[in-house]
Amino acid sequence: MHLPPRFWSSTETDVADASGRHLTLRIWGWSDESETEARSVAADRLRRLIDRGGPSLGRSKRAEYYPFSPLREELLEVLGDRTDPDGFVTRNAYGATVLTTEVVLIADVDATEEPVDGGGFFRALFGRPKPATEVSPDERRIRAFADTHSSLGVHAYRTAGGFRVFVTGTGFVATDDGSRQLLEELGSDPLYMRLCDVQGTFRARLSPKPWRVGAGRAQERWPRESPDAAARHERWLGDYERRSKGAKVCAPLFRSGPPPSPVEQRVLDFHEQRTVGAANARLA
């Protein structure tokens, strides 16, 4: 597994689109060797983009998060040996820390339905707590997956927006058809599946989404391009980390199947240390 590029550099130019409207195109290049090489990559990417007729103006902001190029994220931590890491931690575009690994399959599952007995609106209206035995259709699907794939280890968690599932013992890498099939069975987010396929790794957010703890999104992307930008980022980071206290990303739901391998266990332990807080901590 490759670590994120060490060097980034951007280049830009003004162009006119088909309607005559002037646009400023800014393209980033990357390198593990030098900033000079990163500049050269940026210039080459910009030239090829212009030759193709420019960017697609209809591309969604969400789609921009899943590029066919390395993610422009700050490397914060490496799990294990840098020459053959178990994974690494970066800070993503909006400021949360993220685990990237290829040694264990990770499914991101958005909640899609109300629990089986319904009543979600009236329960919220009158403050009636959810019965401890109530299980949503999404959770039922995950538990059924674990029963069907009893030869695999399934480690399931609740998140603020749904569920997260680690699957051990698959023998697959992220680009294998087998990985895609398992992710589809679990109901994983299609855009997340695309990212896994393009990058060849799995990802799991380790810290709260900033807006869930009352902080704004990070405004200064990596790399910070001036001392002022770096200072603004540090101020934002201090506020975000302060607001994140008392919040957690995951709550354990269940585990099933055979034990993980030693390397899988290291990644699972690291993930739980960073995401599972106190029982009364809020999910964010």
PDB file of C-alpha atoms in Angstrom:
ATOM      1  CA  MET A   1       0.000   0.000   0.000  1.00  0.00           C
ATOM      2  CA  HIS A   2       1.359   3.395  -1.001  1.00  0.00           C
ATOM      3  CA  LEU A   3       1.434   6.309   1.414  1.00  0.00           C
ATOM      4  CA  PRO A   4       0.025   9.663   0.223  1.00  0.00           C
ATOM      5  CA  PRO A   5       2.383  11.725  -1.952  1.00  0.00           C
ATOM      6  CA  ARG A   6       4.870  13.848   0.000  1.00  0.00           C
ATOM      7  CA  PHE A   7       4.862  16.806  -2.398  1.00  0.00           C
ATOM      8  CA  TRP A   8       2.025  18.735  -4.016  1.00  0.00           C
ATOM      9  CA  SER A   9       2.069  21.702  -6.379  1.00  0.00           C
ATOM     10  CA  SER A  10      -0.625  23.473  -8.387  1.00  0.00           C
ATOM     11  CA  THR A  11      -0.785  25.415 -11.626  1.00  0.00           C
ATOM     12  CA  GLU A  12      -3.608  27.413 -13.160  1.00  0.00           C
ATOM     13  CA  THR A  13      -4.660  29.184 -16.327  1.00  0.00           C
ATOM     14  CA  ASP A  14      -7.630  31.135 -17.674  1.00  0.00           C
ATOM     15  CA  VAL A  15      -9.703  29.495 -20.409  1.00  0.00           C
ATOM     16  CA  ALA A  16     -13.047  30.076 -22.096  1.00  0.00           C
ATOM     17  CA  ASP A  17     -15.735  27.405 -22.139  1.00  0.00           C
ATOM     18  CA  ALA A  18     -18.012  26.594 -25.091  1.00  0.00           C
ATOM     19  CA  SER A  19     -20.330  29.499 -24.239  1.00  0.00           C
ATOM     20  CA  GLY A  20     -17.469  31.990 -24.092  1.00  0.00           C
ATOM     21  CA  ARG A  21     -17.482  32.245 -20.318  1.00  0.00           C
ATOM     22  CA  HIS A  22     -14.015  32.676 -18.806  1.00  0.00           C
ATOM     23  CA  LEU A  23     -12.905  30.136 -16.226  1.00  0.00           C
ATOM     24  CA  THR A  24      -9.817  29.753 -14.095  1.00  0.00           C
ATOM     25  CA  LEU A  25      -8.591  26.164 -14.155  1.00  0.00           C
ATOM     26  CA  ARG A  26      -6.415  25.066 -11.256  1.00  0.00           C
ATOM     27  CA  ILE A  27      -4.840  21.629 -11.317  1.00  0.00           C
ATOM     28  CA  TRP A  28      -2.720  19.855  -8.722  1.00  0.00           C
ATOM     29  CA  GLY A  29       0.234  17.586  -9.312  1.00  0.00           C
ATOM     30  CA  TRP A  30       1.967  15.269  -6.873  1.00  0.00           C
ATOM     31  CA  SER A  31       5.244  13.463  -6.327  1.00  0.00           C
ATOM     32  CA  ASP A  32       7.077  11.350  -3.792  1.00  0.00           C
ATOM     33  CA  GLU A  33      10.389  12.785  -4.972  1.00  0.00           C
ATOM     34  CA  SER A  34      10.263  16.584  -5.131  1.00  0.00           C
ATOM     35  CA  GLU A  35       8.106  19.684  -5.471  1.00  0.00           C
ATOM     36  CA  THR A  36       9.704  20.251  -8.882  1.00  0.00           C
ATOM     37  CA  GLU A  37       8.369  16.927 -10.117  1.00  0.00           C
ATOM     38  CA  ALA A  38       4.962  17.723  -8.607  1.00  0.00           C
ATOM     39  CA  ARG A  39       4.924  21.005 -10.572  1.00  0.00           C
ATOM     40  CA  SER A  40       5.746  19.102 -13.739  1.00  0.00           C
ATOM     41  CA  VAL A  41       2.905  16.644 -13.109  1.00  0.00           C
ATOM     42  CA  ALA A  42       0.503  19.547 -12.515  1.00  0.00           C
ATOM     43  CA  ALA A  43       1.520  21.251 -15.763  1.00  0.00           C
ATOM     44  CA  ASP A  44       1.121  18.016 -17.710  1.00  0.00           C
ATOM     45  CA  ARG A  45      -2.318  17.325 -16.196  1.00  0.00           C
ATOM     46  CA  LEU A  46      -3.463  20.865 -17.017  1.00  0.00           C
ATOM     47  CA  ARG A  47      -2.240  20.553 -20.600  1.00  0.00           C
ATOM     48  CA  ARG A  48      -4.058  17.248 -21.081  1.00  0.00           C
ATOM     49  CA  LEU A  49      -7.240  18.659 -19.515  1.00  0.00           C
ATOM     50  CA  ILE A  50      -7.244  21.602 -21.932  1.00  0.00           C
ATOM     51  CA  ASP A  51      -6.573  19.258 -24.856  1.00  0.00           C
ATOM     52  CA  ARG A  52      -9.671  17.274 -23.863  1.00  0.00           C
ATOM     53  CA  GLY A  53     -11.806  20.402 -23.916  1.00  0.00           C
ATOM     54  CA  GLY A  54     -11.712  21.362 -20.253  1.00  0.00           C
ATOM     55  CA  PRO A  55     -13.502  20.062 -17.161  1.00  0.00           C
ATOM     56  CA  SER A  56     -17.090  18.844 -16.990  1.00  0.00           C
ATOM     57  CA  LEU A  57     -19.095  21.700 -15.523  1.00  0.00           C
ATOM     58  CA  GLY A  58     -21.828  19.271 -14.541  1.00  0.00           C
ATOM     59  CA  ARG A  59     -19.655  17.257 -12.194  1.00  0.00           C
ATOM     60  CA  SER A  60     -21.095  17.268  -8.684  1.00  0.00           C
ATOM     61  CA  LYS A  61     -19.181  18.449  -5.646  1.00  0.00           C
ATOM     62  CA  ARG A  62     -19.663  15.031  -4.073  1.00  0.00           C
ATOM     63  CA  ALA A  63     -18.162  13.323  -7.097  1.00  0.00           C
ATOM     64  CA  GLU A  64     -15.081  15.524  -6.757  1.00  0.00           C
ATOM     65  CA  TYR A  65     -14.330  13.744  -3.477  1.00  0.00           C
ATOM     66  CA  TYR A  66     -13.795  10.462  -5.338  1.00  0.00           C
ATOM     67  CA  PRO A  67     -11.110  11.317  -7.901  1.00  0.00           C
ATOM     68  CA  PHE A  68      -9.060   9.084 -10.177  1.00  0.00           C
ATOM     69  CA  SER A  69      -5.885  10.486  -8.599  1.00  0.00           C
ATOM     70  CA  PRO A  70      -4.284  10.408  -5.142  1.00  0.00           C
ATOM     71  CA  LEU A  71      -6.344  12.102  -2.459  1.00  0.00           C
ATOM     72  CA  ARG A  72      -4.852  15.467  -1.504  1.00  0.00           C
ATOM     73  CA  GLU A  73      -4.770  14.829   2.235  1.00  0.00           C
ATOM     74  CA  GLU A  74      -2.244  15.489   4.990  1.00  0.00           C
ATOM     75  CA  LEU A  75      -0.543  12.351   6.305  1.00  0.00           C
ATOM     76  CA  LEU A  76      -0.788  12.318  10.110  1.00  0.00           C
ATOM     77  CA  GLU A  77       0.205   8.817  11.186  1.00  0.00           C
ATOM     78  CA  VAL A  78       1.423   5.493   9.792  1.00  0.00           C
ATOM     79  CA  LEU A  79       0.373   2.148  11.259  1.00  0.00           C
ATOM     80  CA  GLY A  80       3.347  -0.196  11.345  1.00  0.00           C
ATOM     81  CA  ASP A  81       6.350  -0.057   9.039  1.00  0.00           C
ATOM     82  CA  ARG A  82       6.371   2.826   6.545  1.00  0.00           C
ATOM     83  CA  THR A  83       7.733   0.499   3.864  1.00  0.00           C
ATOM     84  CA  ASP A  84       4.833  -1.944   4.318  1.00  0.00           C
ATOM     85  CA  PRO A  85       2.204  -0.207   6.457  1.00  0.00           C
ATOM     86  CA  ASP A  86      -0.941  -1.770   7.908  1.00  0.00           C
ATOM     87  CA  GLY A  87      -2.635   1.540   7.203  1.00  0.00           C
ATOM     88  CA  PHE A  88      -2.305   5.271   7.650  1.00  0.00           C
ATOM     89  CA  VAL A  89      -4.257   8.245   8.980  1.00  0.00           C
ATOM     90  CA  THR A  90      -4.906  11.430   7.015  1.00  0.00           C
ATOM     91  CA  ARG A  91      -7.047  14.542   7.427  1.00  0.00           C
ATOM     92  CA  ASN A  92      -9.714  14.708   4.746  1.00  0.00           C
ATOM     93  CA  ALA A  93     -11.080  17.663   2.801  1.00  0.00           C
ATOM     94  CA  TYR A  94     -13.538  18.779   5.487  1.00  0.00           C
ATOM     95  CA  GLY A  95     -11.157  18.204   8.393  1.00  0.00           C
ATOM     96  CA  ALA A  96     -11.923  14.795   9.904  1.00  0.00           C
ATOM     97  CA  THR A  97      -9.227  12.190  10.430  1.00  0.00           C
ATOM     98  CA  VAL A  98      -9.552   9.051   8.300  1.00  0.00           C
ATOM     99  CA  LEU A  99      -8.033   5.574   8.478  1.00  0.00           C
ATOM    100  CA  THR A 100      -6.974   4.043   5.159  1.00  0.00           C
ATOM    101  CA  THR A 101      -6.067   0.356   4.978  1.00  0.00           C
ATOM    102  CA  GLU A 102      -6.025  -2.575   2.584  1.00  0.00           C
ATOM    103  CA  VAL A 103      -5.755  -5.400   5.123  1.00  0.00           C
ATOM    104  CA  VAL A 104      -9.423  -5.544   6.178  1.00  0.00           C
ATOM    105  CA  LEU A 105     -12.647  -4.853   4.272  1.00  0.00           C
ATOM    106  CA  ILE A 106     -14.617  -1.889   5.627  1.00  0.00           C
ATOM    107  CA  ALA A 107     -18.214  -1.170   4.611  1.00  0.00           C
ATOM    108  CA  ASP A 108     -19.853   2.220   5.106  1.00  0.00           C
ATOM    109  CA  VAL A 109     -23.629   1.631   5.322  1.00  0.00           C
ATOM    110  CA  ASP A 110     -26.019   4.583   5.403  1.00  0.00           C
ATOM    111  CA  ALA A 111     -29.276   4.058   7.314  1.00  0.00           C
ATOM    112  CA  THR A 112     -32.077   3.866   4.775  1.00  0.00           C
ATOM    113  CA  GLU A 113     -35.192   2.807   6.661  1.00  0.00           C
ATOM    114  CA  GLU A 114     -37.135   3.237   9.889  1.00  0.00           C
ATOM    115  CA  PRO A 115     -37.036   0.335  12.367  1.00  0.00           C
ATOM    116  CA  VAL A 116     -39.421  -2.512  11.639  1.00  0.00           C
ATOM    117  CA  ASP A 117     -42.224  -1.391  13.983  1.00  0.00           C
ATOM    118  CA  GLY A 118     -42.245   2.114  12.452  1.00  0.00           C
ATOM    119  CA  GLY A 119     -43.464   5.010  14.563  1.00  0.00           C
ATOM    120  CA  GLY A 120     -40.287   6.996  14.167  1.00  0.00           C
ATOM    121  CA  PHE A 121     -42.100  10.321  13.679  1.00  0.00           C
ATOM    122  CA  PHE A 122     -44.362   9.972  16.710  1.00  0.00           C
ATOM    123  CA  ARG A 123     -41.562   8.612  18.863  1.00  0.00           C
ATOM    124  CA  ALA A 124     -39.485  11.690  18.035  1.00  0.00           C
ATOM    125  CA  LEU A 125     -42.496  13.964  18.565  1.00  0.00           C
ATOM    126  CA  PHE A 126     -43.377  12.652  22.031  1.00  0.00           C
ATOM    127  CA  GLY A 127     -39.897  11.668  23.153  1.00  0.00           C
ATOM    128  CA  ARG A 128     -40.601   7.936  23.469  1.00  0.00           C
ATOM    129  CA  PRO A 129     -37.263   6.087  23.540  1.00  0.00           C
ATOM    130  CA  LYS A 130     -36.554   3.371  21.018  1.00  0.00           C
ATOM    131  CA  PRO A 131     -37.206  -0.098  22.483  1.00  0.00           C
ATOM    132  CA  ALA A 132     -33.993  -1.946  23.244  1.00  0.00           C
ATOM    133  CA  THR A 133     -35.177  -4.928  21.191  1.00  0.00           C
ATOM    134  CA  GLU A 134     -36.131  -2.896  18.120  1.00  0.00           C
ATOM    135  CA  VAL A 135     -33.995  -3.705  15.079  1.00  0.00           C
ATOM    136  CA  SER A 136     -33.942  -1.723  11.841  1.00  0.00           C
ATOM    137  CA  PRO A 137     -34.102  -3.436   8.443  1.00  0.00           C
ATOM    138  CA  ASP A 138     -30.529  -2.241   7.823  1.00  0.00           C
ATOM    139  CA  GLU A 139     -29.293  -3.965  10.957  1.00  0.00           C
ATOM    140  CA  ARG A 140     -31.249  -7.093  10.065  1.00  0.00           C
ATOM    141  CA  ARG A 141     -29.487  -7.154   6.699  1.00  0.00           C
ATOM    142  CA  ILE A 142     -26.071  -6.860   8.365  1.00  0.00           C
ATOM    143  CA  ARG A 143     -26.877  -9.644  10.828  1.00  0.00           C
ATOM    144  CA  ALA A 144     -28.167 -11.823   7.988  1.00  0.00           C
ATOM    145  CA  PHE A 145     -24.911 -11.152   6.124  1.00  0.00           C
ATOM    146  CA  ALA A 146     -22.964 -12.390   9.160  1.00  0.00           C
ATOM    147  CA  ASP A 147     -25.093 -15.554   9.322  1.00  0.00           C
ATOM    148  CA  THR A 148     -24.657 -16.209   5.592  1.00  0.00           C
ATOM    149  CA  HIS A 149     -20.892 -15.628   5.704  1.00  0.00           C
ATOM    150  CA  SER A 150     -20.165 -17.502   8.926  1.00  0.00           C
ATOM    151  CA  SER A 151     -16.605 -18.254   7.773  1.00  0.00           C
ATOM    152  CA  LEU A 152     -15.804 -14.524   7.862  1.00  0.00           C
ATOM    153  CA  GLY A 153     -15.317 -12.298  10.863  1.00  0.00           C
ATOM    154  CA  VAL A 154     -17.938  -9.542  11.045  1.00  0.00           C
ATOM    155  CA  HIS A 155     -17.403  -6.573  13.372  1.00  0.00           C
ATOM    156  CA  ALA A 156     -20.365  -4.186  13.233  1.00  0.00           C
ATOM    157  CA  TYR A 157     -20.762  -0.706  14.707  1.00  0.00           C
ATOM    158  CA  ARG A 158     -23.442   1.941  14.829  1.00  0.00           C
ATOM    159  CA  THR A 159     -22.554   5.390  13.512  1.00  0.00           C
ATOM    160  CA  ALA A 160     -24.416   8.683  13.532  1.00  0.00           C
ATOM    161  CA  GLY A 161     -25.655   8.078   9.995  1.00  0.00           C
ATOM    162  CA  GLY A 162     -25.973   4.301   9.893  1.00  0.00           C
ATOM    163  CA  PHE A 163     -23.497   1.476  10.341  1.00  0.00           C
ATOM    164  CA  ARG A 164     -19.860   0.545   9.808  1.00  0.00           C
ATOM    165  CA  VAL A 165     -18.834  -3.058   9.220  1.00  0.00           C
ATOM    166  CA  PHE A 166     -15.340  -4.556   9.260  1.00  0.00           C
ATOM    167  CA  VAL A 167     -15.109  -7.957   7.547  1.00  0.00           C
ATOM    168  CA  THR A 168     -12.015 -10.059   8.260  1.00  0.00           C
ATOM    169  CA  GLY A 169     -10.683 -13.179   6.573  1.00  0.00           C
ATOM    170  CA  THR A 170     -11.926 -12.335   3.073  1.00  0.00           C
ATOM    171  CA  GLY A 171      -8.593 -12.757   1.291  1.00  0.00           C
ATOM    172  CA  PHE A 172      -9.709 -10.008  -1.109  1.00  0.00           C
ATOM    173  CA  VAL A 173      -8.147  -6.674  -1.963  1.00  0.00           C
ATOM    174  CA  ALA A 174     -10.329  -3.626  -2.518  1.00  0.00           C
ATOM    175  CA  THR A 175     -10.291  -3.928  -6.312  1.00  0.00           C
ATOM    176  CA  ASP A 176     -11.420  -7.574  -6.370  1.00  0.00           C
ATOM    177  CA  ASP A 177     -14.896  -8.490  -7.573  1.00  0.00           C
ATOM    178  CA  GLY A 178     -15.300 -10.399  -4.308  1.00  0.00           C
ATOM    179  CA  SER A 179     -14.868  -7.191  -2.312  1.00  0.00           C
ATOM    180  CA  ARG A 180     -17.417  -5.374  -4.443  1.00  0.00           C
ATOM    181  CA  GLN A 181     -19.892  -8.224  -3.994  1.00  0.00           C
ATOM    182  CA  LEU A 182     -19.531  -8.179  -0.203  1.00  0.00           C
ATOM    183  CA  LEU A 183     -19.908  -4.396  -0.090  1.00  0.00           C
ATOM    184  CA  GLU A 184     -23.041  -4.618  -2.225  1.00  0.00           C
ATOM    185  CA  GLU A 185     -24.526  -7.321   0.002  1.00  0.00           C
ATOM    186  CA  LEU A 186     -24.002  -5.096   3.021  1.00  0.00           C
ATOM    187  CA  GLY A 187     -25.674  -2.158   1.266  1.00  0.00           C
ATOM    188  CA  SER A 188     -22.553  -0.012   1.295  1.00  0.00           C
ATOM    189  CA  ASP A 189     -22.682   3.516  -0.104  1.00  0.00           C
ATOM    190  CA  PRO A 190     -22.077   3.382  -3.904  1.00  0.00           C
ATOM    191  CA  LEU A 191     -19.761   6.398  -3.907  1.00  0.00           C
ATOM    192  CA  TYR A 192     -17.710   4.887  -1.100  1.00  0.00           C
ATOM    193  CA  MET A 193     -17.495   1.674  -3.143  1.00  0.00           C
ATOM    194  CA  ARG A 194     -16.237   3.680  -6.098  1.00  0.00           C
ATOM    195  CA  LEU A 195     -13.536   5.280  -3.955  1.00  0.00           C
ATOM    196  CA  CYS A 196     -12.409   1.858  -2.703  1.00  0.00           C
ATOM    197  CA  ASP A 197     -12.184   0.568  -6.258  1.00  0.00           C
ATOM    198  CA  VAL A 198     -10.308   3.602  -7.588  1.00  0.00           C
ATOM    199  CA  GLN A 199      -7.866   3.940  -4.688  1.00  0.00           C
ATOM    200  CA  GLY A 200      -7.471   0.213  -4.006  1.00  0.00           C
ATOM    201  CA  THR A 201      -8.033   0.656  -0.264  1.00  0.00           C
ATOM    202  CA  PHE A 202     -10.784   0.876   2.353  1.00  0.00           C
ATOM    203  CA  ARG A 203     -11.451   3.929   4.519  1.00  0.00           C
ATOM    204  CA  ALA A 204     -13.044   4.684   7.885  1.00  0.00           C
ATOM    205  CA  ARG A 205     -13.539   8.102   9.461  1.00  0.00           C
ATOM    206  CA  LEU A 206     -11.936   8.289  12.923  1.00  0.00           C
ATOM    207  CA  SER A 207     -13.087  11.687  14.210  1.00  0.00           C
ATOM    208  CA  PRO A 208     -16.504  13.418  14.185  1.00  0.00           C
ATOM    209  CA  LYS A 209     -17.816  15.274  11.183  1.00  0.00           C
ATOM    210  CA  PRO A 210     -17.167  18.934  12.104  1.00  0.00           C
ATOM    211  CA  TRP A 211     -20.763  20.108  11.598  1.00  0.00           C
ATOM    212  CA  ARG A 212     -22.030  17.416  13.976  1.00  0.00           C
ATOM    213  CA  VAL A 213     -20.083  18.993  16.839  1.00  0.00           C
ATOM    214  CA  GLY A 214     -20.861  22.609  15.961  1.00  0.00           C
ATOM    215  CA  ALA A 215     -17.647  23.367  14.093  1.00  0.00           C
ATOM    216  CA  GLY A 216     -17.430  24.546  10.511  1.00  0.00           C
ATOM    217  CA  ARG A 217     -15.690  22.591   7.800  1.00  0.00           C
ATOM    218  CA  ALA A 218     -11.939  23.025   7.509  1.00  0.00           C
ATOM    219  CA  GLN A 219     -11.306  25.828   5.021  1.00  0.00           C
ATOM    220  CA  GLU A 220      -7.585  25.393   4.403  1.00  0.00           C
ATOM    221  CA  ARG A 221      -6.915  22.329   2.248  1.00  0.00           C
ATOM    222  CA  TRP A 222      -3.621  20.485   2.275  1.00  0.00           C
ATOM    223  CA  PRO A 223      -1.027  21.667   1.566  1.00  0.00           C
ATOM    224  CA  ARG A 224      -1.427  24.987   3.369  1.00  0.00           C
ATOM    225  CA  GLU A 225       0.079  27.475   0.940  1.00  0.00           C
ATOM    226  CA  SER A 226       1.085  30.317   3.271  1.00  0.00           C
ATOM    227  CA  PRO A 227       1.903  30.951   6.943  1.00  0.00           C
ATOM    228  CA  ASP A 228      -1.458  32.714   7.295  1.00  0.00           C
ATOM    229  CA  ALA A 229      -3.274  29.674   5.908  1.00  0.00           C
ATOM    230  CA  ALA A 230      -1.384  27.415   8.310  1.00  0.00           C
ATOM    231  CA  ALA A 231      -2.286  29.673  11.240  1.00  0.00           C
ATOM    232  CA  ARG A 232      -5.967  29.703  10.246  1.00  0.00           C
ATOM    233  CA  HIS A 233      -5.938  25.929  10.042  1.00  0.00           C
ATOM    234  CA  GLU A 234      -4.381  25.600  13.491  1.00  0.00           C
ATOM    235  CA  ARG A 235      -7.063  27.871  14.973  1.00  0.00           C
ATOM    236  CA  TRP A 236      -9.778  25.830  13.290  1.00  0.00           C
ATOM    237  CA  LEU A 237      -8.179  22.569  14.445  1.00  0.00           C
ATOM    238  CA  GLY A 238      -8.023  23.702  18.065  1.00  0.00           C
ATOM    239  CA  ASP A 239     -11.712  24.640  18.019  1.00  0.00           C
ATOM    240  CA  TYR A 240     -12.700  21.398  16.270  1.00  0.00           C
ATOM    241  CA  GLU A 241     -10.784  19.200  18.710  1.00  0.00           C
ATOM    242  CA  ARG A 242     -12.266  21.062  21.684  1.00  0.00           C
ATOM    243  CA  ARG A 243     -15.802  20.632  20.356  1.00  0.00           C
ATOM    244  CA  SER A 244     -15.178  16.955  19.569  1.00  0.00           C
ATOM    245  CA  LYS A 245     -14.619  16.060  23.223  1.00  0.00           C
ATOM    246  CA  GLY A 246     -17.574  14.063  24.499  1.00  0.00           C
ATOM    247  CA  ALA A 247     -18.374  12.758  21.013  1.00  0.00           C
ATOM    248  CA  LYS A 248     -17.555   9.433  19.379  1.00  0.00           C
ATOM    249  CA  VAL A 249     -17.776   8.024  15.879  1.00  0.00           C
ATOM    250  CA  CYS A 250     -18.793   4.414  16.594  1.00  0.00           C
ATOM    251  CA  ALA A 251     -20.695   2.297  19.093  1.00  0.00           C
ATOM    252  CA  PRO A 252     -20.033  -1.470  18.983  1.00  0.00           C
ATOM    253  CA  LEU A 253     -23.032  -3.471  17.771  1.00  0.00           C
ATOM    254  CA  PHE A 254     -21.924  -7.115  17.478  1.00  0.00           C
ATOM    255  CA  ARG A 255     -19.090  -9.417  16.468  1.00  0.00           C
ATOM    256  CA  SER A 256     -19.321 -12.834  14.869  1.00  0.00           C
ATOM    257  CA  GLY A 257     -17.223 -15.425  13.087  1.00  0.00           C
ATOM    258  CA  PRO A 258     -13.642 -16.610  13.487  1.00  0.00           C
ATOM    259  CA  PRO A 259     -10.942 -14.440  15.057  1.00  0.00           C
ATOM    260  CA  PRO A 260      -9.033 -12.016  12.833  1.00  0.00           C
ATOM    261  CA  SER A 261      -5.423 -12.445  11.804  1.00  0.00           C
ATOM    262  CA  PRO A 262      -2.793 -10.563  13.828  1.00  0.00           C
ATOM    263  CA  VAL A 263      -2.547  -7.746  11.259  1.00  0.00           C
ATOM    264  CA  GLU A 264      -6.337  -7.478  11.020  1.00  0.00           C
ATOM    265  CA  GLN A 265      -6.545  -7.366  14.816  1.00  0.00           C
ATOM    266  CA  ARG A 266      -4.026  -4.518  14.943  1.00  0.00           C
ATOM    267  CA  VAL A 267      -6.161  -2.467  12.565  1.00  0.00           C
ATOM    268  CA  LEU A 268      -9.365  -3.307  14.464  1.00  0.00           C
ATOM    269  CA  ASP A 269      -7.783  -2.349  17.787  1.00  0.00           C
ATOM    270  CA  PHE A 270      -6.472   0.920  16.378  1.00  0.00           C
ATOM    271  CA  HIS A 271      -9.896   1.761  14.936  1.00  0.00           C
ATOM    272  CA  GLU A 272     -11.687   1.086  18.221  1.00  0.00           C
ATOM    273  CA  GLN A 273      -9.169   3.108  20.218  1.00  0.00           C
ATOM    274  CA  ARG A 274      -9.862   6.122  17.997  1.00  0.00           C
ATOM    275  CA  THR A 275     -13.631   5.812  17.457  1.00  0.00           C
ATOM    276  CA  VAL A 276     -15.337   4.087  20.399  1.00  0.00           C
ATOM    277  CA  GLY A 277     -15.751   6.478  23.308  1.00  0.00           C
ATOM    278  CA  ALA A 278     -17.700   6.335  26.549  1.00  0.00           C
ATOM    279  CA  ALA A 279     -21.111   4.687  26.537  1.00  0.00           C
ATOM    280  CA  ASN A 280     -22.827   8.041  27.116  1.00  0.00           C
ATOM    281  CA  ALA A 281     -20.820   9.896  24.446  1.00  0.00           C
ATOM    282  CA  ARG A 282     -22.901  11.108  21.517  1.00  0.00           C
ATOM    283  CA  LEU A 283     -22.380   9.744  18.023  1.00  0.00           C
ATOM    284  CA  ALA A 284     -21.070  12.366  15.615  1.00  0.00           C
TER     285      ALA A 284
END
